[in-house]
Amino acid sequence: AQSVTQLDSQVPVFEEAPVELRCNYSSSVSVYLFWYVQYPNQGLQLLLKYLSGSTLVKSINGFEAEFNKSQTSFHLRKPSVHISDTAEYFCAVRENSNSGYALNFGKGTSLLVTP
Amino acid sequence: DAGVTQSPTHLIKTRGQQVTLRCSPKSGHDTVSWYQQALGQGPQFIFQYYEEEERQRGNFPDRFSGHQFPNYSSELNVNALLLGDSALYLCASSLFIGGSGNTIYFGEGSWLTVV
């Protein structure tokens, strides 16, 4: 079984400031790692994922996350946030296997960007 | 290309009643999963369907049941509704083959309120 801990439930930040949303996981098996974003009253959208290879993965809208195996972390960062980044962010893990298994989500981090 | 579609978007039920939620997967996808997202929480996996069979199940009671049809669409049924069943129910679809690295796409969800 896997578990995900998102260390901050809320992160307030000013526009154009950098931000880091923290995620730690535990698992007895190899996993894939994901960040999803949920805008108010909407479903989840995939932001980025780590499967293998380079430990730094990037999204098209400026977010990046780095897989750290020794620290079992997958923190999400953005060097300069916009008002439109205000949303709920969920870190998730999924067992690395040949069949599709469930996503295990953290409780989420609410990012609030203010002018 | 239509994404994951769910219906209804909102509904209100009384304790003890039964509810059916419906989902059409993204075009080309053959696997459907259901998640429950309580207010302020991360989504929790209910179950996954592939080839019209339940392949994996989360920690939910038997009151939660589902079905997948030959066209890959799916239904989630909840019997004997409890107040605690009030939540956003998310449907997700993906391709089974290729493993758990495949991207999972989510619908906008069905908001269920039990009174």
Short mmCIF file of N, CA and C in Angstrom, two decimals, chain B:
data_model
loop_
_atom_site.label_atom_id
_atom_site.label_comp_id
_atom_site.label_asym_id
_atom_site.label_seq_id
_atom_site.Cartn_x
_atom_site.Cartn_y
_atom_site.Cartn_z
N ASP B 1 -12.61 16.05 -29.57
CA ASP B 1 -12.52 14.80 -28.81
C ASP B 1 -13.11 15.04 -27.42
N ALA B 2 -14.24 14.40 -27.15
CA ALA B 2 -14.90 14.59 -25.86
C ALA B 2 -14.06 13.95 -24.77
N GLY B 3 -14.00 14.62 -23.67
CA GLY B 3 -13.30 14.06 -22.52
C GLY B 3 -14.24 13.16 -21.74
N VAL B 4 -13.96 12.98 -20.48
CA VAL B 4 -14.81 12.17 -19.61
C VAL B 4 -16.06 12.98 -19.26
N THR B 5 -17.21 12.41 -19.50
CA THR B 5 -18.46 13.11 -19.20
C THR B 5 -19.24 12.36 -18.13
N GLN B 6 -19.84 13.13 -17.23
CA GLN B 6 -20.58 12.55 -16.12
C GLN B 6 -21.97 13.18 -16.02
N SER B 7 -22.91 12.39 -15.54
CA SER B 7 -24.25 12.92 -15.27
C SER B 7 -24.88 12.19 -14.10
N PRO B 8 -25.75 12.87 -13.35
CA PRO B 8 -26.02 14.31 -13.42
C PRO B 8 -24.88 15.10 -12.77
N THR B 9 -24.92 16.40 -12.88
CA THR B 9 -23.88 17.22 -12.28
C THR B 9 -24.16 17.48 -10.80
N HIS B 10 -25.41 17.62 -10.47
CA HIS B 10 -25.81 17.82 -9.08
C HIS B 10 -27.08 17.03 -8.81
N LEU B 11 -27.18 16.48 -7.60
CA LEU B 11 -28.43 15.86 -7.19
C LEU B 11 -28.53 15.80 -5.68
N ILE B 12 -29.76 15.80 -5.21
CA ILE B 12 -30.05 15.73 -3.79
C ILE B 12 -30.91 14.51 -3.54
N LYS B 13 -30.50 13.71 -2.56
CA LYS B 13 -31.22 12.50 -2.20
C LYS B 13 -31.48 12.49 -0.71
N THR B 14 -32.42 11.66 -0.31
CA THR B 14 -32.77 11.50 1.09
C THR B 14 -32.10 10.25 1.65
N ARG B 15 -31.76 10.29 2.91
CA ARG B 15 -31.17 9.12 3.57
C ARG B 15 -32.00 7.87 3.28
N GLY B 16 -31.29 6.78 2.99
CA GLY B 16 -31.97 5.52 2.74
C GLY B 16 -32.29 5.28 1.27
N GLN B 17 -32.28 6.34 0.47
CA GLN B 17 -32.55 6.18 -0.95
C GLN B 17 -31.36 5.58 -1.68
N GLN B 18 -31.56 5.35 -2.96
CA GLN B 18 -30.52 4.80 -3.82
C GLN B 18 -30.23 5.81 -4.92
N VAL B 19 -28.99 5.82 -5.40
CA VAL B 19 -28.61 6.76 -6.45
C VAL B 19 -27.77 6.05 -7.50
N THR B 20 -27.92 6.49 -8.74
CA THR B 20 -27.10 5.98 -9.86
C THR B 20 -26.44 7.15 -10.56
N LEU B 21 -25.13 7.09 -10.69
CA LEU B 21 -24.35 8.10 -11.39
C LEU B 21 -23.78 7.46 -12.65
N ARG B 22 -23.66 8.27 -13.69
CA ARG B 22 -23.25 7.74 -14.98
C ARG B 22 -22.00 8.42 -15.51
N CYS B 23 -21.26 7.67 -16.32
CA CYS B 23 -19.99 8.17 -16.83
C CYS B 23 -19.71 7.61 -18.21
N SER B 24 -19.26 8.49 -19.10
CA SER B 24 -18.76 8.05 -20.41
C SER B 24 -17.28 8.38 -20.47
N PRO B 25 -16.45 7.39 -20.76
CA PRO B 25 -15.00 7.64 -20.75
C PRO B 25 -14.55 8.45 -21.93
N LYS B 26 -13.35 8.95 -21.84
CA LYS B 26 -12.72 9.64 -22.96
C LYS B 26 -12.63 8.67 -24.13
N SER B 27 -12.79 9.22 -25.34
CA SER B 27 -12.75 8.39 -26.53
C SER B 27 -11.47 7.57 -26.60
N GLY B 28 -11.63 6.27 -26.83
CA GLY B 28 -10.48 5.39 -26.95
C GLY B 28 -10.06 4.72 -25.65
N HIS B 29 -10.63 5.15 -24.56
CA HIS B 29 -10.29 4.56 -23.27
C HIS B 29 -11.19 3.38 -22.96
N ASP B 30 -10.61 2.38 -22.24
CA ASP B 30 -11.38 1.17 -21.96
C ASP B 30 -11.52 0.89 -20.46
N THR B 31 -10.93 1.72 -19.64
CA THR B 31 -10.93 1.49 -18.19
C THR B 31 -11.57 2.68 -17.49
N VAL B 32 -12.47 2.38 -16.58
CA VAL B 32 -13.16 3.44 -15.83
C VAL B 32 -12.98 3.20 -14.34
N SER B 33 -12.65 4.26 -13.64
CA SER B 33 -12.53 4.21 -12.18
C SER B 33 -13.44 5.26 -11.57
N TRP B 34 -13.83 5.02 -10.35
CA TRP B 34 -14.67 5.97 -9.61
C TRP B 34 -13.95 6.37 -8.32
N TYR B 35 -14.06 7.66 -8.01
CA TYR B 35 -13.46 8.20 -6.81
C TYR B 35 -14.50 9.02 -6.05
N GLN B 36 -14.39 9.02 -4.74
CA GLN B 36 -15.23 9.86 -3.89
C GLN B 36 -14.36 10.95 -3.28
N GLN B 37 -14.79 12.20 -3.43
CA GLN B 37 -14.05 13.31 -2.85
C GLN B 37 -14.94 14.06 -1.88
N ALA B 38 -14.72 13.84 -0.59
CA ALA B 38 -15.45 14.59 0.42
C ALA B 38 -14.91 16.01 0.48
N LEU B 39 -15.71 16.90 1.02
CA LEU B 39 -15.34 18.31 1.07
C LEU B 39 -14.02 18.49 1.82
N GLY B 40 -13.07 19.16 1.19
CA GLY B 40 -11.80 19.44 1.83
C GLY B 40 -10.83 18.27 1.88
N GLN B 41 -11.15 17.20 1.17
CA GLN B 41 -10.30 16.02 1.17
C GLN B 41 -9.82 15.68 -0.24
N GLY B 42 -8.84 14.80 -0.31
CA GLY B 42 -8.42 14.29 -1.59
C GLY B 42 -9.34 13.18 -2.06
N PRO B 43 -9.38 12.90 -3.34
CA PRO B 43 -10.23 11.81 -3.84
C PRO B 43 -9.81 10.46 -3.26
N GLN B 44 -10.81 9.63 -2.99
CA GLN B 44 -10.59 8.27 -2.49
C GLN B 44 -11.09 7.29 -3.53
N PHE B 45 -10.27 6.30 -3.85
CA PHE B 45 -10.60 5.32 -4.88
C PHE B 45 -11.72 4.41 -4.41
N ILE B 46 -12.74 4.25 -5.26
CA ILE B 46 -13.84 3.34 -4.94
C ILE B 46 -13.62 2.00 -5.63
N PHE B 47 -13.60 2.01 -6.95
CA PHE B 47 -13.31 0.80 -7.72
C PHE B 47 -12.99 1.12 -9.17
N GLN B 48 -12.49 0.10 -9.85
CA GLN B 48 -12.09 0.23 -11.25
C GLN B 48 -12.73 -0.88 -12.07
N TYR B 49 -13.17 -0.55 -13.27
CA TYR B 49 -13.77 -1.52 -14.17
C TYR B 49 -12.99 -1.60 -15.47
N TYR B 50 -12.78 -2.82 -15.91
CA TYR B 50 -12.14 -3.09 -17.19
C TYR B 50 -12.76 -4.37 -17.73
N GLU B 51 -13.08 -4.36 -19.02
CA GLU B 51 -13.72 -5.51 -19.66
C GLU B 51 -14.96 -5.94 -18.86
N GLU B 52 -15.71 -4.96 -18.42
CA GLU B 52 -17.00 -5.15 -17.74
C GLU B 52 -16.88 -5.87 -16.40
N GLU B 53 -15.66 -5.93 -15.87
CA GLU B 53 -15.47 -6.58 -14.57
C GLU B 53 -14.81 -5.60 -13.59
N GLU B 54 -15.16 -5.74 -12.33
CA GLU B 54 -14.51 -4.96 -11.30
C GLU B 54 -13.12 -5.54 -11.07
N ARG B 55 -12.09 -4.74 -11.31
CA ARG B 55 -10.71 -5.24 -11.26
C ARG B 55 -10.04 -4.92 -9.93
N GLN B 56 -10.40 -3.83 -9.34
CA GLN B 56 -9.78 -3.44 -8.09
C GLN B 56 -10.80 -2.64 -7.31
N ARG B 57 -10.75 -2.75 -5.98
CA ARG B 57 -11.72 -2.08 -5.15
C ARG B 57 -11.03 -1.42 -3.97
N GLY B 58 -11.46 -0.24 -3.64
CA GLY B 58 -10.94 0.45 -2.47
C GLY B 58 -11.72 0.05 -1.23
N ASN B 59 -11.51 0.77 -0.15
CA ASN B 59 -12.11 0.44 1.13
C ASN B 59 -13.51 1.07 1.24
N PHE B 60 -14.42 0.57 0.46
CA PHE B 60 -15.80 1.04 0.48
C PHE B 60 -16.74 -0.14 0.69
N PRO B 61 -17.85 0.10 1.41
CA PRO B 61 -18.78 -1.01 1.69
C PRO B 61 -19.51 -1.48 0.44
N ASP B 62 -20.17 -2.61 0.59
CA ASP B 62 -20.88 -3.22 -0.54
C ASP B 62 -22.06 -2.38 -1.02
N ARG B 63 -22.45 -1.37 -0.24
CA ARG B 63 -23.51 -0.47 -0.71
C ARG B 63 -23.09 0.24 -2.01
N PHE B 64 -21.81 0.29 -2.23
CA PHE B 64 -21.28 0.91 -3.45
C PHE B 64 -21.06 -0.20 -4.47
N SER B 65 -21.72 -0.09 -5.59
CA SER B 65 -21.55 -1.09 -6.64
C SER B 65 -21.48 -0.37 -7.97
N GLY B 66 -21.03 -1.10 -8.97
CA GLY B 66 -20.88 -0.46 -10.27
C GLY B 66 -21.13 -1.42 -11.40
N HIS B 67 -21.01 -0.86 -12.57
CA HIS B 67 -21.21 -1.66 -13.76
C HIS B 67 -20.48 -0.98 -14.90
N GLN B 68 -19.94 -1.79 -15.82
CA GLN B 68 -19.38 -1.25 -17.05
C GLN B 68 -20.08 -1.91 -18.22
N PHE B 69 -20.44 -1.12 -19.18
CA PHE B 69 -21.16 -1.61 -20.35
C PHE B 69 -20.21 -1.91 -21.49
N PRO B 70 -20.69 -2.64 -22.52
CA PRO B 70 -19.81 -2.99 -23.65
C PRO B 70 -19.20 -1.77 -24.35
N ASN B 71 -19.87 -0.62 -24.27
CA ASN B 71 -19.29 0.58 -24.91
C ASN B 71 -18.34 1.33 -23.96
N TYR B 72 -17.98 0.69 -22.87
CA TYR B 72 -17.03 1.17 -21.86
C TYR B 72 -17.62 2.19 -20.89
N SER B 73 -18.82 2.66 -21.11
CA SER B 73 -19.43 3.57 -20.15
C SER B 73 -19.69 2.83 -18.85
N SER B 74 -19.96 3.60 -17.81
CA SER B 74 -20.05 2.98 -16.49
C SER B 74 -21.10 3.67 -15.64
N GLU B 75 -21.58 2.92 -14.66
CA GLU B 75 -22.49 3.46 -13.65
C GLU B 75 -21.94 3.16 -12.27
N LEU B 76 -22.20 4.09 -11.36
CA LEU B 76 -21.92 3.89 -9.95
C LEU B 76 -23.26 3.92 -9.22
N ASN B 77 -23.53 2.88 -8.45
CA ASN B 77 -24.75 2.81 -7.66
C ASN B 77 -24.42 2.83 -6.18
N VAL B 78 -25.17 3.60 -5.45
CA VAL B 78 -25.01 3.62 -4.00
C VAL B 78 -26.38 3.38 -3.39
N ASN B 79 -26.48 2.33 -2.58
CA ASN B 79 -27.73 1.99 -1.91
C ASN B 79 -27.74 2.49 -0.47
N ALA B 80 -28.94 2.58 0.08
CA ALA B 80 -29.10 2.93 1.50
C ALA B 80 -28.23 4.13 1.87
N LEU B 81 -28.45 5.22 1.19
CA LEU B 81 -27.62 6.41 1.35
C LEU B 81 -27.55 6.89 2.79
N LEU B 82 -26.35 7.29 3.17
CA LEU B 82 -26.08 7.89 4.47
C LEU B 82 -25.69 9.34 4.28
N LEU B 83 -25.83 10.13 5.35
CA LEU B 83 -25.42 11.53 5.25
C LEU B 83 -23.96 11.64 4.83
N GLY B 84 -23.14 10.71 5.31
CA GLY B 84 -21.71 10.72 5.03
C GLY B 84 -21.36 10.41 3.59
N ASP B 85 -22.36 10.01 2.81
CA ASP B 85 -22.10 9.75 1.38
C ASP B 85 -22.11 11.04 0.57
N SER B 86 -22.47 12.14 1.20
CA SER B 86 -22.46 13.43 0.51
C SER B 86 -21.03 13.75 0.09
N ALA B 87 -20.84 13.97 -1.20
CA ALA B 87 -19.48 14.17 -1.73
C ALA B 87 -19.55 14.45 -3.22
N LEU B 88 -18.39 14.78 -3.76
CA LEU B 88 -18.22 14.86 -5.21
C LEU B 88 -17.75 13.49 -5.69
N TYR B 89 -18.45 12.92 -6.64
CA TYR B 89 -18.08 11.62 -7.19
C TYR B 89 -17.45 11.84 -8.56
N LEU B 90 -16.21 11.43 -8.66
CA LEU B 90 -15.43 11.64 -9.87
C LEU B 90 -15.27 10.34 -10.63
N CYS B 91 -15.50 10.43 -11.91
CA CYS B 91 -15.22 9.31 -12.80
C CYS B 91 -13.91 9.59 -13.51
N ALA B 92 -13.12 8.56 -13.72
CA ALA B 92 -11.84 8.72 -14.39
C ALA B 92 -11.68 7.62 -15.42
N SER B 93 -11.02 7.93 -16.52
CA SER B 93 -10.82 6.89 -17.54
C SER B 93 -9.36 6.86 -17.97
N SER B 94 -8.98 5.71 -18.49
CA SER B 94 -7.61 5.52 -18.97
C SER B 94 -7.57 4.30 -19.87
N LEU B 95 -6.41 4.04 -20.43
CA LEU B 95 -6.17 2.82 -21.18
C LEU B 95 -5.58 1.78 -20.25
N PHE B 96 -6.10 0.56 -20.29
CA PHE B 96 -5.59 -0.48 -19.40
C PHE B 96 -4.20 -0.93 -19.83
N ILE B 97 -4.07 -1.23 -21.13
CA ILE B 97 -2.79 -1.75 -21.60
C ILE B 97 -1.76 -0.63 -21.57
N GLY B 98 -0.54 -1.02 -21.24
CA GLY B 98 0.50 -0.01 -21.15
C GLY B 98 0.88 0.30 -19.73
N GLY B 99 0.04 -0.15 -18.79
CA GLY B 99 0.42 -0.05 -17.40
C GLY B 99 -0.02 1.20 -16.70
N SER B 100 0.41 1.33 -15.48
CA SER B 100 -0.08 2.39 -14.61
C SER B 100 0.62 3.72 -14.86
N GLY B 101 1.45 3.79 -15.88
CA GLY B 101 2.00 5.08 -16.25
C GLY B 101 1.10 5.88 -17.16
N ASN B 102 0.05 5.21 -17.67
CA ASN B 102 -0.89 5.91 -18.53
C ASN B 102 -1.60 7.02 -17.76
N THR B 103 -1.85 8.11 -18.46
CA THR B 103 -2.53 9.24 -17.83
C THR B 103 -3.98 8.89 -17.53
N ILE B 104 -4.43 9.24 -16.37
CA ILE B 104 -5.83 9.08 -15.98
C ILE B 104 -6.51 10.44 -16.13
N TYR B 105 -7.61 10.45 -16.87
CA TYR B 105 -8.37 11.67 -17.11
C TYR B 105 -9.64 11.66 -16.26
N PHE B 106 -9.94 12.80 -15.66
CA PHE B 106 -11.10 12.90 -14.78
C PHE B 106 -12.22 13.72 -15.41
N GLY B 107 -13.44 13.36 -15.06
CA GLY B 107 -14.59 14.17 -15.41
C GLY B 107 -14.77 15.29 -14.41
N GLU B 108 -15.84 16.11 -14.65
CA GLU B 108 -16.11 17.24 -13.78
C GLU B 108 -16.76 16.81 -12.47
N GLY B 109 -17.29 15.61 -12.45
CA GLY B 109 -17.86 15.10 -11.21
C GLY B 109 -19.35 15.28 -11.08
N SER B 110 -19.92 14.49 -10.18
CA SER B 110 -21.33 14.59 -9.80
C SER B 110 -21.39 14.92 -8.32
N TRP B 111 -22.03 16.05 -8.01
CA TRP B 111 -22.17 16.46 -6.61
C TRP B 111 -23.42 15.79 -6.04
N LEU B 112 -23.20 14.96 -5.02
CA LEU B 112 -24.31 14.29 -4.35
C LEU B 112 -24.48 14.86 -2.95
N THR B 113 -25.67 15.33 -2.66
CA THR B 113 -26.00 15.79 -1.32
C THR B 113 -27.07 14.87 -0.76
N VAL B 114 -26.81 14.31 0.41
CA VAL B 114 -27.78 13.44 1.09
C VAL B 114 -28.34 14.19 2.29
N VAL B 115 -29.67 14.31 2.32
CA VAL B 115 -30.30 15.07 3.41
C VAL B 115 -31.20 14.17 4.26
#
